[in-house]
Amino acid sequence: MYPKMTKELADKKAALAPQNVEAWRNFSKTVFKAGALDEKTKQLIAVAIAHVTQCPYCIKAHTPQAIRKGASKEEIMEAVWVASEMRAGAAYAHANIAMEEMEKY
């Protein structure tokens, strides 16, 4: 369903906007460096967010990164469950908008 990510494809995209890609890569490196949060925690957050945003490329990139940074399979799955709850919770919270509209009728 999605094109396979290859170096050739990445190079083609980068060639179309080299300054943007360089800035984004530097931003990404900075964001994922250890700071107040360690690198493993940042990768677990990325895995969870990748599931909420439903980005298959992000899931494929950040899941192995989380493992390389020391996350267990159980921690990764727990992060996915947290993401699932947050996504479901948001849908339920937005029911307030539907309730408001229903009250008009």
Short mmCIF file of C-alpha atoms in Angstrom, two decimals:
data_model
loop_
_atom_site.label_atom_id
_atom_site.label_comp_id
_atom_site.label_asym_id
_atom_site.label_seq_id
_atom_site.Cartn_x
_atom_site.Cartn_y
_atom_site.Cartn_z
CA MET A 1 0.00 0.00 0.00
CA TYR A 2 2.86 2.40 0.80
CA PRO A 3 6.03 2.72 -1.26
CA LYS A 4 9.02 1.06 0.34
CA MET A 5 11.38 3.63 1.82
CA THR A 6 14.71 3.37 0.04
CA LYS A 7 17.88 5.45 0.05
CA GLU A 8 17.21 6.30 -3.59
CA LEU A 9 13.74 7.65 -2.76
CA ALA A 10 15.12 9.60 0.22
CA ASP A 11 17.86 11.09 -1.96
CA LYS A 12 15.34 12.14 -4.62
CA LYS A 13 13.15 13.87 -2.03
CA ALA A 14 16.17 15.55 -0.44
CA ALA A 15 17.36 16.85 -3.81
CA LEU A 16 14.06 18.67 -4.27
CA ALA A 17 14.49 20.69 -1.04
CA PRO A 18 18.04 20.18 0.30
CA GLN A 19 18.03 23.04 2.81
CA ASN A 20 14.71 21.94 4.28
CA VAL A 21 15.88 18.34 4.61
CA GLU A 22 19.13 19.40 6.26
CA ALA A 23 17.24 21.60 8.74
CA TRP A 24 14.75 18.82 9.48
CA ARG A 25 17.51 16.24 10.01
CA ASN A 26 19.35 18.56 12.39
CA PHE A 27 16.10 19.27 14.22
CA SER A 28 15.39 15.54 14.50
CA LYS A 29 18.89 14.80 15.84
CA THR A 30 18.53 17.55 18.42
CA VAL A 31 15.06 16.45 19.54
CA PHE A 32 16.08 12.82 20.07
CA LYS A 33 19.27 13.57 22.04
CA ALA A 34 19.15 12.85 25.75
CA GLY A 35 18.03 15.81 27.78
CA ALA A 36 15.49 15.99 30.59
CA LEU A 37 14.17 12.77 28.99
CA ASP A 38 16.51 9.92 28.11
CA GLU A 39 16.74 8.62 24.54
CA LYS A 40 14.74 5.46 25.27
CA THR A 41 11.82 7.46 26.65
CA LYS A 42 11.88 9.77 23.65
CA GLN A 43 11.75 6.79 21.29
CA LEU A 44 8.85 5.26 23.24
CA ILE A 45 7.00 8.57 22.93
CA ALA A 46 7.74 8.55 19.19
CA VAL A 47 6.39 5.01 18.83
CA ALA A 48 3.19 6.00 20.63
CA ILE A 49 2.72 9.15 18.58
CA ALA A 50 3.45 7.26 15.36
CA HIS A 51 0.51 5.01 16.16
CA VAL A 52 -1.80 7.94 16.89
CA THR A 53 -0.79 9.70 13.68
CA GLN A 54 -0.92 6.33 11.90
CA CYS A 55 2.42 6.82 10.15
CA PRO A 56 3.72 3.43 9.02
CA TYR A 57 7.14 4.87 8.18
CA CYS A 58 7.45 6.35 11.67
CA ILE A 59 6.39 3.07 13.28
CA LYS A 60 8.98 1.19 11.22
CA ALA A 61 11.69 3.74 12.07
CA HIS A 62 11.07 4.37 15.76
CA THR A 63 10.24 0.84 16.93
CA PRO A 64 13.75 -0.49 16.19
CA GLN A 65 15.24 2.77 17.50
CA ALA A 66 13.39 2.21 20.79
CA ILE A 67 14.81 -1.31 20.99
CA ARG A 68 18.32 -0.03 20.24
CA LYS A 69 17.92 2.52 23.04
CA GLY A 70 17.00 -0.24 25.49
CA ALA A 71 13.22 -0.50 25.34
CA SER A 72 11.74 -3.94 25.82
CA LYS A 73 8.99 -5.34 23.62
CA GLU A 74 6.66 -5.05 26.61
CA GLU A 75 7.49 -1.35 27.03
CA ILE A 76 6.86 -0.71 23.34
CA MET A 77 3.51 -2.50 23.45
CA GLU A 78 2.55 -0.58 26.59
CA ALA A 79 3.38 2.68 24.79
CA VAL A 80 1.12 1.57 21.92
CA TRP A 81 -1.69 0.88 24.42
CA VAL A 82 -1.25 4.34 25.94
CA ALA A 83 -1.53 5.80 22.45
CA SER A 84 -4.65 3.72 21.81
CA GLU A 85 -6.30 4.96 24.99
CA MET A 86 -5.47 8.57 24.18
CA ARG A 87 -6.86 8.25 20.66
CA ALA A 88 -10.06 6.64 21.96
CA GLY A 89 -10.30 9.18 24.75
CA ALA A 90 -10.08 12.03 22.28
CA ALA A 91 -12.92 10.58 20.24
CA TYR A 92 -15.06 10.24 23.35
CA ALA A 93 -14.17 13.76 24.53
CA HIS A 94 -15.20 15.16 21.16
CA ALA A 95 -18.64 13.68 21.77
CA ASN A 96 -19.19 16.91 23.71
CA ILE A 97 -19.41 18.67 20.34
CA ALA A 98 -22.03 16.17 19.14
CA MET A 99 -23.93 16.57 22.42
CA GLU A 100 -23.94 20.35 22.01
CA GLU A 101 -25.27 20.02 18.46
CA MET A 102 -27.93 17.49 19.51
CA GLU A 103 -29.15 19.84 22.23
CA LYS A 104 -30.03 22.36 19.51
CA TYR A 105 -32.73 20.02 18.20
#
